[in-house]
Amino acid sequence: DAMVIQNPRYQVTQFGKPVTLSCSQTLNHNVMYWYQQKSSQAPKLLFHYYDKDFNNEADTPDNFQSRRPNTSFCFLDIRSPGLGDAAMYLCATSEDSGGYTYEQYFGPGTRLTVT
Amino acid sequence: GDSVTQMEGPVTLSEEAFLTINCTYTATGYPSLFWYVQYPGEGLQLLLKATKADDKGSNKGFEATYRKETTSFHLEKGSVQVSDSAVYFCALSSDSWGKLQFGAGTQVVVTP
C-alpha cells in the first residue's frame, strides 16, 4: 500500500541535543509538510516543500530546519530542542497537479520527548 | 484570514446515538473542506471532503455537506460505535498549494 512512513515513532532526546526526525513516502507526491501538534491542540504547520522549494511559515522558530534530498524523503532537524518542543510531529504529503492540490495524507507521527 | 470554528468537546455519546459536530468557516474565495479523524496516538486520517458548494462528502457512515450560504460543513453520523471514539478536525484549504487551516478539534467519546 502506498503510504507515509515516519521513523522513529517515539524519540527521546536531551535538552539542547540535536535530533532528526524522518519521513518517507511511496505516494510520489510533490508536496511534503511538517506539522507540530501539542497535546489537545490542532496541528500547526511548520513548513512545506513544493518539489525542492522550501517554504517556511512566518512563525516557525529558527531552531527548526528541514531537508528534502529527493521526492521520497524529508527530514525535520531540531537544532537545540527545548522542553517546549516536546510534541507529536506529523509529516504529510499531497499532490499538486495543474494548479489544484489534493488532500493531504498523514503519517502516524513521531512523538518527541525532551528530557 | 481564513479560519475554522468547530464545537468544543468532549462530546460523550452512547453507542448507536446520533452524532453531529458543528463546523463553520471564514474564507475568501471557494475553499475545499475536509474532516480528518485522529485516533489516540496516531496521525490524522482523511475522513471525507467536499470541494464545492452543495457537495456532500461521505465515508464510513459519516456525512457532511458543503453549505456556502451558511459557511458550514457539519459532520453527522446516524449511529455511532465505540470505535468512533477519536478527535475530529474540520479543516479548509484555499491556498494554491493546499495549506490546511484546522479547527481546534472535537473529542468524541462513545460508551457501550
Short mmCIF file of C-alpha atoms in Angstrom, two decimals:
data_model
loop_
_atom_site.label_atom_id
_atom_site.label_comp_id
_atom_site.label_asym_id
_atom_site.label_seq_id
_atom_site.Cartn_x
_atom_site.Cartn_y
_atom_site.Cartn_z
CA ASP A 1 0.00 0.00 0.00
CA ALA A 2 1.17 3.49 -0.81
CA MET A 3 1.81 5.35 2.39
CA VAL A 4 3.61 7.91 4.50
CA ILE A 5 6.12 6.45 6.95
CA GLN A 6 7.67 8.20 9.91
CA ASN A 7 10.62 6.97 11.91
CA PRO A 8 11.03 6.60 14.74
CA ARG A 9 7.54 6.56 16.23
CA TYR A 10 8.90 7.63 19.59
CA GLN A 11 12.04 9.69 20.11
CA VAL A 12 13.60 10.79 23.36
CA THR A 13 16.28 13.46 23.29
CA GLN A 14 18.06 15.59 25.85
CA PHE A 15 17.63 19.30 26.26
CA GLY A 16 19.86 21.00 23.69
CA LYS A 17 20.88 17.81 21.88
CA PRO A 18 20.17 17.95 18.12
CA VAL A 19 17.61 15.48 16.84
CA THR A 20 16.42 14.45 13.38
CA LEU A 21 13.05 13.00 12.53
CA SER A 22 12.48 11.32 9.20
CA CYS A 23 9.59 10.90 6.83
CA SER A 24 9.34 8.86 3.66
CA GLN A 25 6.53 8.37 1.19
CA THR A 26 5.66 5.89 -1.52
CA LEU A 27 2.90 8.08 -2.97
CA ASN A 28 5.28 10.03 -5.21
CA HIS A 29 3.62 13.27 -4.13
CA ASN A 30 5.36 16.52 -4.93
CA VAL A 31 4.38 18.40 -1.77
CA MET A 32 5.54 17.42 1.72
CA TYR A 33 4.64 19.11 5.00
CA TRP A 34 5.82 19.06 8.60
CA TYR A 35 3.42 19.81 11.43
CA GLN A 36 3.88 20.16 15.16
CA GLN A 37 0.99 19.00 17.31
CA LYS A 38 0.95 19.61 21.05
CA SER A 39 -1.38 17.83 23.40
CA SER A 40 -5.09 18.54 22.76
CA GLN A 41 -4.28 21.05 20.03
CA ALA A 42 -4.67 21.18 16.29
CA PRO A 43 -1.62 20.52 14.14
CA LYS A 44 0.46 23.61 13.43
CA LEU A 45 2.23 23.83 10.09
CA LEU A 46 5.98 24.39 10.40
CA PHE A 47 6.98 24.35 6.72
CA HIS A 48 6.40 22.60 3.46
CA TYR A 49 8.28 21.62 0.33
CA TYR A 50 6.81 22.09 -3.09
CA ASP A 51 9.14 19.81 -5.02
CA LYS A 52 12.51 21.14 -3.89
CA ASP A 53 11.26 24.60 -3.00
CA PHE A 54 11.26 25.15 0.75
CA ASN A 55 8.53 27.32 2.30
CA ASN A 56 8.80 28.33 5.93
CA GLU A 57 5.85 29.54 7.98
CA ALA A 58 6.49 33.01 9.36
CA ASP A 59 6.24 31.92 13.00
CA THR A 60 8.36 28.77 12.77
CA PRO A 61 11.37 29.15 15.07
CA ASP A 62 14.86 29.10 13.54
CA ASN A 63 15.56 26.10 15.73
CA PHE A 64 13.58 24.01 13.24
CA GLN A 65 15.13 23.13 9.89
CA SER A 66 14.23 20.72 7.15
CA ARG A 67 15.83 18.86 4.27
CA ARG A 68 14.34 17.10 1.31
CA PRO A 69 17.10 15.22 -0.54
CA ASN A 70 14.70 13.60 -3.00
CA THR A 71 10.98 13.20 -3.72
CA SER A 72 10.55 10.34 -1.26
CA PHE A 73 12.31 11.61 1.85
CA CYS A 74 12.01 14.62 4.08
CA PHE A 75 13.77 15.31 7.39
CA LEU A 76 13.00 17.58 10.30
CA ASP A 77 16.03 18.79 12.25
CA ILE A 78 15.66 20.40 15.65
CA ARG A 79 18.99 22.01 16.37
CA SER A 80 18.67 22.62 20.09
CA PRO A 81 15.49 21.09 21.48
CA GLY A 82 13.88 22.80 24.42
CA LEU A 83 11.28 21.41 26.78
CA GLY A 84 8.64 23.32 24.84
CA ASP A 85 9.45 21.34 21.69
CA ALA A 86 8.06 18.13 23.16
CA ALA A 87 5.19 17.28 20.85
CA MET A 88 3.91 14.96 18.15
CA TYR A 89 5.49 15.75 14.78
CA LEU A 90 3.41 14.88 11.78
CA CYS A 91 4.55 14.54 8.20
CA ALA A 92 2.04 14.83 5.38
CA THR A 93 2.09 14.72 1.60
CA SER A 94 -0.14 15.88 -1.21
CA GLU A 95 -0.08 16.12 -4.96
CA ASP A 96 -0.34 19.42 -6.76
CA SER A 97 -1.42 18.89 -10.32
CA GLY A 98 -2.32 21.63 -12.75
CA GLY A 99 -2.78 24.22 -10.01
CA TYR A 100 -5.13 22.03 -7.97
CA THR A 101 -3.85 20.49 -4.76
CA TYR A 102 -5.43 17.35 -3.49
CA GLU A 103 -5.96 16.27 0.08
CA GLN A 104 -3.09 15.68 2.46
CA TYR A 105 -2.07 12.21 3.58
CA PHE A 106 -0.56 12.00 7.03
CA GLY A 107 1.99 9.68 8.55
CA PRO A 108 1.49 8.16 12.01
CA GLY A 109 3.65 10.80 13.66
CA THR A 110 6.76 10.83 15.83
CA ARG A 111 6.25 11.63 19.49
CA LEU A 112 9.23 13.61 20.73
CA THR A 113 10.10 13.74 24.41
CA VAL A 114 12.72 16.19 25.66
CA THR A 115 14.37 15.38 28.98
CA GLY B 1 -7.52 35.43 7.26
CA ASP B 2 -9.09 32.04 6.88
CA SER B 3 -10.38 30.33 10.00
CA VAL B 4 -12.37 27.31 11.12
CA THR B 5 -14.55 27.11 14.20
CA GLN B 6 -15.85 23.82 15.49
CA MET B 7 -17.80 22.87 18.56
CA GLU B 8 -15.89 22.19 21.71
CA GLY B 9 -15.68 18.76 23.19
CA PRO B 10 -15.65 16.34 24.66
CA VAL B 11 -18.85 15.04 23.16
CA THR B 12 -19.96 11.93 25.04
CA LEU B 13 -22.49 9.62 23.45
CA SER B 14 -23.91 6.18 23.93
CA GLU B 15 -23.41 3.58 21.23
CA GLU B 16 -25.95 3.85 18.38
CA ALA B 17 -26.67 7.52 19.17
CA PHE B 18 -26.72 10.23 16.51
CA LEU B 19 -23.60 12.37 16.22
CA THR B 20 -23.35 15.94 14.97
CA ILE B 21 -20.21 18.05 15.14
CA ASN B 22 -20.72 21.63 14.02
CA CYS B 23 -18.11 23.34 11.85
CA THR B 24 -18.24 26.82 10.37
CA TYR B 25 -15.59 28.61 8.40
CA THR B 26 -14.43 32.01 7.22
CA ALA B 27 -12.53 32.17 3.96
CA THR B 28 -12.04 34.28 0.90
CA GLY B 29 -12.82 32.55 -2.33
CA TYR B 30 -14.04 28.99 -2.53
CA PRO B 31 -12.15 26.69 -0.21
CA SER B 32 -12.13 22.93 -0.16
CA LEU B 33 -13.41 21.50 3.11
CA PHE B 34 -12.27 18.40 4.97
CA TRP B 35 -12.92 16.31 8.02
CA TYR B 36 -9.94 14.47 9.47
CA VAL B 37 -10.06 11.93 12.31
CA GLN B 38 -7.26 11.21 14.77
CA TYR B 39 -7.29 8.09 16.91
CA PRO B 40 -5.23 8.10 20.11
CA GLY B 41 -1.50 8.14 19.43
CA GLU B 42 -1.97 8.17 15.67
CA GLY B 43 -1.68 10.60 12.79
CA LEU B 44 -4.62 12.19 11.02
CA GLN B 45 -6.73 10.26 8.55
CA LEU B 46 -8.87 11.92 5.94
CA LEU B 47 -12.48 11.05 6.70
CA LEU B 48 -14.25 12.95 3.93
CA LYS B 49 -14.02 16.04 1.80
CA ALA B 50 -16.04 18.43 -0.37
CA THR B 51 -14.59 20.76 -2.94
CA LYS B 52 -17.54 22.95 -3.95
CA ALA B 53 -20.83 24.25 -2.67
CA ASP B 54 -23.59 21.67 -2.12
CA ASP B 55 -21.12 18.77 -2.43
CA LYS B 56 -21.73 16.02 0.09
CA GLY B 57 -18.76 14.06 1.35
CA SER B 58 -19.38 10.65 2.86
CA ASN B 59 -17.33 7.79 4.25
CA LYS B 60 -17.80 5.02 6.85
CA GLY B 61 -21.31 6.23 7.64
CA PHE B 62 -20.19 9.83 8.19
CA GLU B 63 -21.57 12.65 6.03
CA ALA B 64 -21.02 16.38 5.67
CA THR B 65 -22.48 18.86 3.17
CA TYR B 66 -20.68 22.00 1.99
CA ARG B 67 -23.13 24.83 2.71
CA LYS B 68 -21.87 28.07 1.20
CA GLU B 69 -24.87 30.11 2.33
CA THR B 70 -24.23 29.26 5.99
CA THR B 71 -20.45 28.73 5.61
CA SER B 72 -20.81 25.39 7.34
CA PHE B 73 -19.62 21.81 6.98
CA HIS B 74 -21.24 19.91 9.84
CA LEU B 75 -20.28 16.27 10.38
CA GLU B 76 -23.02 13.71 11.05
CA LYS B 77 -23.30 10.01 11.68
CA GLY B 78 -26.57 8.25 12.30
CA SER B 79 -25.40 5.51 14.66
CA VAL B 80 -22.01 5.73 16.33
CA GLN B 81 -19.91 2.85 17.57
CA VAL B 82 -17.33 2.66 20.34
CA SER B 83 -14.67 2.50 17.61
CA ASP B 84 -15.68 6.03 16.50
CA SER B 85 -14.14 7.45 19.67
CA ALA B 86 -11.48 9.85 18.42
CA VAL B 87 -10.71 13.51 17.84
CA TYR B 88 -12.31 15.02 14.75
CA PHE B 89 -10.80 18.02 12.97
CA CYS B 90 -12.59 20.21 10.47
CA ALA B 91 -10.24 21.92 8.02
CA LEU B 92 -10.25 24.10 4.95
CA SER B 93 -7.81 24.66 2.13
CA SER B 94 -7.89 27.72 -0.04
CA ASP B 95 -4.26 28.24 -0.99
CA SER B 96 -2.98 27.02 -4.31
CA TRP B 97 -0.57 24.64 -2.64
CA GLY B 98 -3.11 23.13 -0.30
CA LYS B 99 -2.29 24.65 3.08
CA LEU B 100 -4.76 23.37 5.65
CA GLN B 101 -6.39 25.59 8.25
CA PHE B 102 -7.61 23.36 11.08
CA GLY B 103 -10.29 23.86 13.66
CA ALA B 104 -9.39 23.16 17.29
CA GLY B 105 -10.67 19.59 17.14
CA THR B 106 -13.59 17.90 18.89
CA GLN B 107 -13.06 14.86 21.04
CA VAL B 108 -15.82 12.27 20.74
CA VAL B 109 -16.25 9.56 23.36
CA VAL B 110 -18.68 6.74 22.64
CA THR B 111 -19.62 4.50 25.55
CA PRO B 112 -21.07 0.98 25.27
#
